[in-house]
PDB file of C-alpha atoms in Angstrom:
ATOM      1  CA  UNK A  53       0.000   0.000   0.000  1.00  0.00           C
ATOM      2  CA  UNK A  54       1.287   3.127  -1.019  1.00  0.00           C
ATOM      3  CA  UNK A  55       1.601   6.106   2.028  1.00  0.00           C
ATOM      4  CA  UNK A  56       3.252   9.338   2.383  1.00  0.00           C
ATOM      5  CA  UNK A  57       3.811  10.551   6.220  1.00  0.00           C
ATOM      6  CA  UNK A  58       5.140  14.116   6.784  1.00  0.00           C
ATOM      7  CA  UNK A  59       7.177  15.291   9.529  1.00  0.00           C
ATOM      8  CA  UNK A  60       9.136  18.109  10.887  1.00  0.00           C
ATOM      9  CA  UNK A  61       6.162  21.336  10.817  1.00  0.00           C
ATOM     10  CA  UNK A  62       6.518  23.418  13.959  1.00  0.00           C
ATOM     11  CA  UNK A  63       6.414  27.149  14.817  1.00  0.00           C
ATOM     12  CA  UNK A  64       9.427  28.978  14.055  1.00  0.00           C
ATOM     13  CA  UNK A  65      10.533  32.554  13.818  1.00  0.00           C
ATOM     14  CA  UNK A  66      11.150  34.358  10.705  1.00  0.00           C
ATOM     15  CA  UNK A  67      14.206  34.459   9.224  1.00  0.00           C
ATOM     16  CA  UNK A  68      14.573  30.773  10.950  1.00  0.00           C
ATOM     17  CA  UNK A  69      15.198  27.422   9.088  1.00  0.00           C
ATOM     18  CA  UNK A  70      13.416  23.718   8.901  1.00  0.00           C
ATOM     19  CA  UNK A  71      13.525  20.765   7.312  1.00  0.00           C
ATOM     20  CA  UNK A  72      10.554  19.082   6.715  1.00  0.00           C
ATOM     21  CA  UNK A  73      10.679  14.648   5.976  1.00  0.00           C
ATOM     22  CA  UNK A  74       8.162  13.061   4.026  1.00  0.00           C
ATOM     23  CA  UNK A  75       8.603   9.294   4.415  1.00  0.00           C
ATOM     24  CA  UNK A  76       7.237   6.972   1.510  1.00  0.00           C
ATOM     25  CA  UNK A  77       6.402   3.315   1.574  1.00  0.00           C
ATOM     26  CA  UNK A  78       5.171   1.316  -0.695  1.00  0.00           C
ATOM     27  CA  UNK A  79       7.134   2.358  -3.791  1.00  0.00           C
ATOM     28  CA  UNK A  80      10.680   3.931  -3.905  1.00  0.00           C
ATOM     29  CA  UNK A  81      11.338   7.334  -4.300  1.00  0.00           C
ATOM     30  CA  UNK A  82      13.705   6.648  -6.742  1.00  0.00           C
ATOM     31  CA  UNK A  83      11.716   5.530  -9.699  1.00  0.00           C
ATOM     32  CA  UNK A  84       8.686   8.168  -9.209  1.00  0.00           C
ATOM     33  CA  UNK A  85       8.297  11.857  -9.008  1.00  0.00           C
ATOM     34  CA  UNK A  86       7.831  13.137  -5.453  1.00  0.00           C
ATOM     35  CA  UNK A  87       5.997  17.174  -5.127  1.00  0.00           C
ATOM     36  CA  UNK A  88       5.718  19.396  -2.120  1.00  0.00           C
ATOM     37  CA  UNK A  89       2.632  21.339  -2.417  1.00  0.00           C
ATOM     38  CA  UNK A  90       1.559  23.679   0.518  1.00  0.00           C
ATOM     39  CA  UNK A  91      -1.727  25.496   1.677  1.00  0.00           C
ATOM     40  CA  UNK A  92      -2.324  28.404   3.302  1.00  0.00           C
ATOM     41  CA  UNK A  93      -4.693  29.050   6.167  1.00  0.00           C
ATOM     42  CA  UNK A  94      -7.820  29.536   4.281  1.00  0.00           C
ATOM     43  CA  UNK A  95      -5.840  29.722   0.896  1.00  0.00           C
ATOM     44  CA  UNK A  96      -5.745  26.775  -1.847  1.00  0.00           C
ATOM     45  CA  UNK A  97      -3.279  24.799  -3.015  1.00  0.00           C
ATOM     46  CA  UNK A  98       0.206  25.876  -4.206  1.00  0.00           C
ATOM     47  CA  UNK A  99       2.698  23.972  -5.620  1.00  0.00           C
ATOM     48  CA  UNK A 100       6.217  24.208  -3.760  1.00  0.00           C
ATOM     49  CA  UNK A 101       8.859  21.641  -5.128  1.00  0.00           C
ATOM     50  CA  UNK A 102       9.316  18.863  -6.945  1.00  0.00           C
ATOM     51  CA  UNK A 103      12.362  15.788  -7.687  1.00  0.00           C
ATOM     52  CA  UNK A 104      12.541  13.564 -10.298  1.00  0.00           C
ATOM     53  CA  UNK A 105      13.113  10.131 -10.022  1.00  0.00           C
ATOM     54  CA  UNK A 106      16.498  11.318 -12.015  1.00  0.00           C
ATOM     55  CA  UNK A 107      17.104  13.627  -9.388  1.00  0.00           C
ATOM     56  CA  UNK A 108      16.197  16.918 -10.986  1.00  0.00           C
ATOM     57  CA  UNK A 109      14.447  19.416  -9.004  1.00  0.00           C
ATOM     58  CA  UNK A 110      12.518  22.597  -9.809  1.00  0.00           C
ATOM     59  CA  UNK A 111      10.562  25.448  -7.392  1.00  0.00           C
ATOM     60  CA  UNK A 112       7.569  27.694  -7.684  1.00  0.00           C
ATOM     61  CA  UNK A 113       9.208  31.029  -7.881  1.00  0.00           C
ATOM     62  CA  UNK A 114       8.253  32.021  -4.662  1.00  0.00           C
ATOM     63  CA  UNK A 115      10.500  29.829  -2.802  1.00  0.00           C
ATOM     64  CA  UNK A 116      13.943  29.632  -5.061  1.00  0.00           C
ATOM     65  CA  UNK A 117      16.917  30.088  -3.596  1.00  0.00           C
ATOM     66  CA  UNK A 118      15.342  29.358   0.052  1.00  0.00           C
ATOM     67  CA  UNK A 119      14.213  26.030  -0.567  1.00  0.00           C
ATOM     68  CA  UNK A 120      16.193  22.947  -1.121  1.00  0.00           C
ATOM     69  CA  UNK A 121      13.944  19.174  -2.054  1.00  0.00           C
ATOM     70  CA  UNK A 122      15.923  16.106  -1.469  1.00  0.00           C
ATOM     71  CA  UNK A 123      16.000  13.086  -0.660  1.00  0.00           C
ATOM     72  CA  UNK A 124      17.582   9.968   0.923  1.00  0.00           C
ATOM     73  CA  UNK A 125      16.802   6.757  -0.975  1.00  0.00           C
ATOM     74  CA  UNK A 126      18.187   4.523   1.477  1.00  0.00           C
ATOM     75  CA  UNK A 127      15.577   5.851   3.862  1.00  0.00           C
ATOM     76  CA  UNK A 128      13.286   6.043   1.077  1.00  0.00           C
ATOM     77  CA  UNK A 129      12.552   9.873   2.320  1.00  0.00           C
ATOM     78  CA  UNK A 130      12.310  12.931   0.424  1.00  0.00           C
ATOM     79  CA  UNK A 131      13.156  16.189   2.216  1.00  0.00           C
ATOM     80  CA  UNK A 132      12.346  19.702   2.065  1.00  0.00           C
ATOM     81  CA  UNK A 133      14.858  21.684   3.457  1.00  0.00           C
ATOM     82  CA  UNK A 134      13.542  25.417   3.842  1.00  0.00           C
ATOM     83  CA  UNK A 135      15.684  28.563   4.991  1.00  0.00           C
ATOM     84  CA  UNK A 136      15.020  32.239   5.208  1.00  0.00           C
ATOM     85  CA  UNK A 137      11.367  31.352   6.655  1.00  0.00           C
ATOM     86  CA  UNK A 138       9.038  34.033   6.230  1.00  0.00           C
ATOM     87  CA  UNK A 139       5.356  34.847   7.967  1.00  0.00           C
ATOM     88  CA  UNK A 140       3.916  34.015   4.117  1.00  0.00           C
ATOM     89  CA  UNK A 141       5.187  30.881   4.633  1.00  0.00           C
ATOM     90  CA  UNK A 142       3.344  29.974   7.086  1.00  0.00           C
ATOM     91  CA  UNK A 143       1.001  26.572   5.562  1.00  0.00           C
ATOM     92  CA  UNK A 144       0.270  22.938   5.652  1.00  0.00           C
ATOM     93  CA  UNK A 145       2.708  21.173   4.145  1.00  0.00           C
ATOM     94  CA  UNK A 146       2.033  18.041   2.040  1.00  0.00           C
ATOM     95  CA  UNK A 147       3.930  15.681  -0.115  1.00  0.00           C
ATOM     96  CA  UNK A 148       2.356  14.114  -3.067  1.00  0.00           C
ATOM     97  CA  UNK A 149       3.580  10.835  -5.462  1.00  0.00           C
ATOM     98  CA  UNK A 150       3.484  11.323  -9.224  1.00  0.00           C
ATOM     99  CA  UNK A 151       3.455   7.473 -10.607  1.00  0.00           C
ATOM    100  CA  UNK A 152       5.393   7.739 -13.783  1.00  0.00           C
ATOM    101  CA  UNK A 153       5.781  10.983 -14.935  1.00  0.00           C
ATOM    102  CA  UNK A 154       6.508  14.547 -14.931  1.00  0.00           C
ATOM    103  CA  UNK A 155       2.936  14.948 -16.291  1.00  0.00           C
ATOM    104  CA  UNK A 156       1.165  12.428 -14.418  1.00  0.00           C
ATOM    105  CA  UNK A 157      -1.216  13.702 -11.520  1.00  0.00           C
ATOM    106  CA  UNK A 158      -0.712  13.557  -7.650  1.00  0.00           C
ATOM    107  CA  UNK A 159      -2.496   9.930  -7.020  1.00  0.00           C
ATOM    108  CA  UNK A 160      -1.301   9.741  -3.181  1.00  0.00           C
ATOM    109  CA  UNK A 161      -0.835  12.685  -1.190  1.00  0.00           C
ATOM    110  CA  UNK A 162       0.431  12.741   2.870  1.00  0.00           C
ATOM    111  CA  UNK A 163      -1.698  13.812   5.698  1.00  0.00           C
ATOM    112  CA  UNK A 164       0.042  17.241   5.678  1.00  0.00           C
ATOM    113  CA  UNK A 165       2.596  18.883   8.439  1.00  0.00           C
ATOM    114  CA  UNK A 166       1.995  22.246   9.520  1.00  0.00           C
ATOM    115  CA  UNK A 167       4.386  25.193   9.411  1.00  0.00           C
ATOM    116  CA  UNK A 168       3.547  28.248  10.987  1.00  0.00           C
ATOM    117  CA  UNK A 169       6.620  31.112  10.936  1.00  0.00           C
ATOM    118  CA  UNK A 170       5.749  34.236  13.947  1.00  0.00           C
ATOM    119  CA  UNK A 171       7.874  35.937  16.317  1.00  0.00           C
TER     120      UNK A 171
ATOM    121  CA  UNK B  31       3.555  32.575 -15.618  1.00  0.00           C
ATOM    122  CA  UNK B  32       0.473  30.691 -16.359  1.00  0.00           C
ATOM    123  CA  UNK B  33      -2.541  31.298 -14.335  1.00  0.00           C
ATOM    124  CA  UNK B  34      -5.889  29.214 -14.180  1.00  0.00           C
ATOM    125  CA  UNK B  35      -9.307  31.164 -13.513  1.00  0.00           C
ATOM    126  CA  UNK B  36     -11.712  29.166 -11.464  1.00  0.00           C
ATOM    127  CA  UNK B  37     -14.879  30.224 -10.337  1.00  0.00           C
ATOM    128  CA  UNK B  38     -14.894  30.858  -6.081  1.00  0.00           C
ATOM    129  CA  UNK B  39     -18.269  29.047  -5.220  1.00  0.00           C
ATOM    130  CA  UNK B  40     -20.450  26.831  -7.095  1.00  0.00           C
ATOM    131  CA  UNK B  41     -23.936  26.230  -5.681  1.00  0.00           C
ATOM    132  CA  UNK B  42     -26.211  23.114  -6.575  1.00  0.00           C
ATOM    133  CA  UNK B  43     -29.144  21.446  -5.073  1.00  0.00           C
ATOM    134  CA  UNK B  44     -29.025  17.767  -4.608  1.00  0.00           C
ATOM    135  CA  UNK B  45     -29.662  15.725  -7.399  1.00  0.00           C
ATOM    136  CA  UNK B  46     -28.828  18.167  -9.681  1.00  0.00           C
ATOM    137  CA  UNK B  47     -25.593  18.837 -11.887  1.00  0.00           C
ATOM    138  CA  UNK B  48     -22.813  20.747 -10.518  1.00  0.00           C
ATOM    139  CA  UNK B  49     -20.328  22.153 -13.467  1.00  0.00           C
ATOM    140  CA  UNK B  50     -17.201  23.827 -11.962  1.00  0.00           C
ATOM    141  CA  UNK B  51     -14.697  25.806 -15.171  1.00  0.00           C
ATOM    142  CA  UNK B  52     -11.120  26.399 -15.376  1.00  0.00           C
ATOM    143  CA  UNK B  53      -9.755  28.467 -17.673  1.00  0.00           C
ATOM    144  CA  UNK B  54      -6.431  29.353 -19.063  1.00  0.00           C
ATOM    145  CA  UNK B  55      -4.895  30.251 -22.232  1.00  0.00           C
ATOM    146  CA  UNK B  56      -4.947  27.619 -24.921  1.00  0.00           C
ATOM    147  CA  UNK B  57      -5.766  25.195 -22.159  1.00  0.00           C
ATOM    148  CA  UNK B  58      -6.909  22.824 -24.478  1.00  0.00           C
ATOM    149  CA  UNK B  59      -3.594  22.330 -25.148  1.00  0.00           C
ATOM    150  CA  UNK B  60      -2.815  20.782 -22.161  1.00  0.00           C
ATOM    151  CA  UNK B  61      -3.616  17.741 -19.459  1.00  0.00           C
ATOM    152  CA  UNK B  62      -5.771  18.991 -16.592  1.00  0.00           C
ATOM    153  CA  UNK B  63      -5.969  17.121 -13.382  1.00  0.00           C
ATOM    154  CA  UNK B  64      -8.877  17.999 -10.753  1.00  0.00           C
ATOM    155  CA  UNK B  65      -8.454  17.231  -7.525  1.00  0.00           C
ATOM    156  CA  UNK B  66     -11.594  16.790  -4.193  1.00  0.00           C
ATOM    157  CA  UNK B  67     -10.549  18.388  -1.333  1.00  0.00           C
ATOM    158  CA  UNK B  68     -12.981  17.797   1.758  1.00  0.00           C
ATOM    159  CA  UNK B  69     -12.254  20.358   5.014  1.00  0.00           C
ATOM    160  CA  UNK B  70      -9.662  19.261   7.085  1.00  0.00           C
ATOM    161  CA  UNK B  71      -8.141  16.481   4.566  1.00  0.00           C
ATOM    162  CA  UNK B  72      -5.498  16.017   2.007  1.00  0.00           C
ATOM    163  CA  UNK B  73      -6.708  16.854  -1.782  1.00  0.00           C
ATOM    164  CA  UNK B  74      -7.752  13.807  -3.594  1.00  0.00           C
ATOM    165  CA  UNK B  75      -7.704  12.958  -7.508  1.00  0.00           C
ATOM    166  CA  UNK B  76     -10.890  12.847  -9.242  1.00  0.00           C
ATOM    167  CA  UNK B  77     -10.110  13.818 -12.960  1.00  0.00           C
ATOM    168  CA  UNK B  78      -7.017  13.116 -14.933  1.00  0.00           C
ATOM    169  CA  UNK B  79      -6.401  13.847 -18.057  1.00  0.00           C
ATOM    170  CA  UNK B  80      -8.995  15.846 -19.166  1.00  0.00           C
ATOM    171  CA  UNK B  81     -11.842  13.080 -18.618  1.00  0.00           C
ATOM    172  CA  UNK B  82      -9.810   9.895 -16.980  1.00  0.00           C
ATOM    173  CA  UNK B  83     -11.774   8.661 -13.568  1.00  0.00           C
ATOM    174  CA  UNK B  84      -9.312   6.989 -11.133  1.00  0.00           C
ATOM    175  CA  UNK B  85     -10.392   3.896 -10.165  1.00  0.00           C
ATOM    176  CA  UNK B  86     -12.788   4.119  -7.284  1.00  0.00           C
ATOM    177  CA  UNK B  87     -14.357   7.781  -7.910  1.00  0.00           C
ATOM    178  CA  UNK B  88     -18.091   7.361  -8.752  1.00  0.00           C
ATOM    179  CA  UNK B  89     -18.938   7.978 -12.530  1.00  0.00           C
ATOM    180  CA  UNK B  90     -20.764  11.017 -11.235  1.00  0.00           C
ATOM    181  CA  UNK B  91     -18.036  12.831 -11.797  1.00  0.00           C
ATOM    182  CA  UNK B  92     -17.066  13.567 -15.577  1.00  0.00           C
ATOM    183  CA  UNK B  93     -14.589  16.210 -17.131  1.00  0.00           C
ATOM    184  CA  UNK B  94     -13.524  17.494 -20.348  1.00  0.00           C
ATOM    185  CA  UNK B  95     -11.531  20.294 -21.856  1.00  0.00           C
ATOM    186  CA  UNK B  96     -12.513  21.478 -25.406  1.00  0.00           C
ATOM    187  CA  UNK B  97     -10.802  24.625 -25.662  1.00  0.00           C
ATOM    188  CA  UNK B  98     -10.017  27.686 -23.801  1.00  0.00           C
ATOM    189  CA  UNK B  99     -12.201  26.301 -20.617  1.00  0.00           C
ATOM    190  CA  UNK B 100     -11.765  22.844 -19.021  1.00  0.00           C
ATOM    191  CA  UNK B 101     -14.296  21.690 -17.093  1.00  0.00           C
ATOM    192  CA  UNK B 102     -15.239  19.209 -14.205  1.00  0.00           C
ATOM    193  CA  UNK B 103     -19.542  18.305 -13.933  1.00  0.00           C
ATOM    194  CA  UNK B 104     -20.983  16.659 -10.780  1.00  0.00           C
ATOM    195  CA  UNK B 105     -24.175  14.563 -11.838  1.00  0.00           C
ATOM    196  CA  UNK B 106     -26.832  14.201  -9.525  1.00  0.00           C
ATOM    197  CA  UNK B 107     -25.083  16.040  -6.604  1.00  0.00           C
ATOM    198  CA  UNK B 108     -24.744  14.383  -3.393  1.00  0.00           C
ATOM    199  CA  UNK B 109     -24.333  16.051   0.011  1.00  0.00           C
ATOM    200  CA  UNK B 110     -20.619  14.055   0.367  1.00  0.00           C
ATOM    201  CA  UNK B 111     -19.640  15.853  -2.792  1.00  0.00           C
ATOM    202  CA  UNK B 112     -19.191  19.063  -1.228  1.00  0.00           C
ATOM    203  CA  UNK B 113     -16.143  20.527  -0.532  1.00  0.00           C
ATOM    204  CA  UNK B 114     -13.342  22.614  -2.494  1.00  0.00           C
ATOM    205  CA  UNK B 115     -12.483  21.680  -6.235  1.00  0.00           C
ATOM    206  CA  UNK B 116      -8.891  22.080  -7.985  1.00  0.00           C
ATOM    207  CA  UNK B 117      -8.207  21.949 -11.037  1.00  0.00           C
ATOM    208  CA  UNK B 118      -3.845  21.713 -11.973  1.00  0.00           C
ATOM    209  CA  UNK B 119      -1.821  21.650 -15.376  1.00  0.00           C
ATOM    210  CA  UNK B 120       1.983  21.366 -15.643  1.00  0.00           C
ATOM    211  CA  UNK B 121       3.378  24.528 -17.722  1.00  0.00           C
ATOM    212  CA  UNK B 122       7.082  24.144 -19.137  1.00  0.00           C
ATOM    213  CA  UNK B 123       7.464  27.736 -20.579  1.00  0.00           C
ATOM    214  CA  UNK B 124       9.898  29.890 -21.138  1.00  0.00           C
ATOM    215  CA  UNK B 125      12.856  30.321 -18.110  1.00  0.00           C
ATOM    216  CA  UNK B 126      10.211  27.839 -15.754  1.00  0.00           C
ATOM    217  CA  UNK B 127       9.017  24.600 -15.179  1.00  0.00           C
ATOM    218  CA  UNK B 128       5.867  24.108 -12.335  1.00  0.00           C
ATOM    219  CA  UNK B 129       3.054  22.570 -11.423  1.00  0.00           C
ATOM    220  CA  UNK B 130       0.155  25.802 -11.390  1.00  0.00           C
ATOM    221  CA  UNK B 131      -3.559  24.534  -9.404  1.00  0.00           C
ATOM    222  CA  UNK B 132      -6.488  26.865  -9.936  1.00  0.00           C
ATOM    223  CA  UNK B 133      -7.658  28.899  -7.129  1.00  0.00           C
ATOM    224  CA  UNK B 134     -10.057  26.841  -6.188  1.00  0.00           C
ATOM    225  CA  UNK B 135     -13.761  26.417  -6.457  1.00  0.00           C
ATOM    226  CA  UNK B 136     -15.774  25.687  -3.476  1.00  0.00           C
ATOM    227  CA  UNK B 137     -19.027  23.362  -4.052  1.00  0.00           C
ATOM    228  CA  UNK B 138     -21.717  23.972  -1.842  1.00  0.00           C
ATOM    229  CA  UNK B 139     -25.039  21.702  -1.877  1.00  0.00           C
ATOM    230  CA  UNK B 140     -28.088  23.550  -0.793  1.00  0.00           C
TER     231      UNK B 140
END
């Protein structure tokens, strides 16, 4: 059975860093395509990060150059390393499996971890 | 970068047909995913593809996208089909590649 299970939300001040763990099972990180998509308080859905099974990674321009995606496939864990945290950051946090494909949808999605940045 | 127009709220009694829109520019160009998300949970796929029905989501639910405005249509509306509605292509233009969801469309059922 395939299951995502995010870790690592907590409040933390601005300016402050986190790394967030989303732990797979059920299929290996390494031959899929693994997102981070966050939401906002009241907001919808925004996409975040994402790694290919190759190992490339791209971001929503909104967090370049703060946020890092990797991942550990010994562990079988993909990670979300975010710096420079800032009060718009503040969101639930979710990790999401593409099957195949950079095209392909999100068919399994985590539980979400929440992240809320305040002094 | 690209940006997909969905409707806020999207009333329908039960029984009836519930038809939420997404637009975009030359959308019909591309695959559009929709995605159920009930308060309090994690989104969950409805629609791939256009018109594809995961396994396991009742054939209530339909989409298509002919043109410049996908579309996702609720037949014969049930109370456990309301909740908040995104729709999501992937865009690979110019100096970015991303994943872009609609705002959102939030199905209520008088």
């Amino acid at each position: 059975e395939v299951q995502l299970v995010e870790s690592g939300g907590h409040l933390i001040q601005p300016g402050g860093s986190l790394r967030l763990s989303c732990a797979a099972s059920g299929f290996t990180v390494s031959s899929n395509y693994v997102s981070w998509v966050r939401q906002a308080p009241g907001k919808g859905l925004e996409w975040v990060s994402i790694i290919y099974s190759g190992g490339t990674t791209y971001y929503a321009a909104s967090v370049k150059g703060r946020f890092t995606i990797s991942r550990d496939i010994s562990k079988n864990i993909v990670y979300l390393q975010m710096d420079s945290l800032r009060a718009e950051d503040t969101a639930v946090y979710y990790c999401a499996r593409e099957p195949s494909s950079a095209y392909d949808p999100f068919d399994y999605w985590g539980q979400g971890t929440l992240v809320t940045v305040s002094s | 970068s690209y940006v997909l127009t969905q409707p806020p709220s999207v009333s329908v009694a039960p029984g009836k047909t519930a038809t939420i829109t997404c637009g975009g520019i030359n959308i019909g160009s591309k695959s559009v995913h929709w995605y159920q998300q009930r308060p309090g949970q994690a989104p969950v796929l409805v629609i791939s593809y256009d018109s594809d029905r995961p396994s396991g989501v009742p054939d209530r639910f339909s989409g298509s996208n002919p043109g410049n405005t996908a579309t996702l249509t609720i037949s014969g509306v049930e109370g456990g089909d309301e909740a908040d509605y995104y729709c999501q292509v992937w865009d690979s233009s110019g100096d970015h590649t991303n994943w872009v969801f609609g705002g959102g469309t939030k199905l209520t059922v008088l």
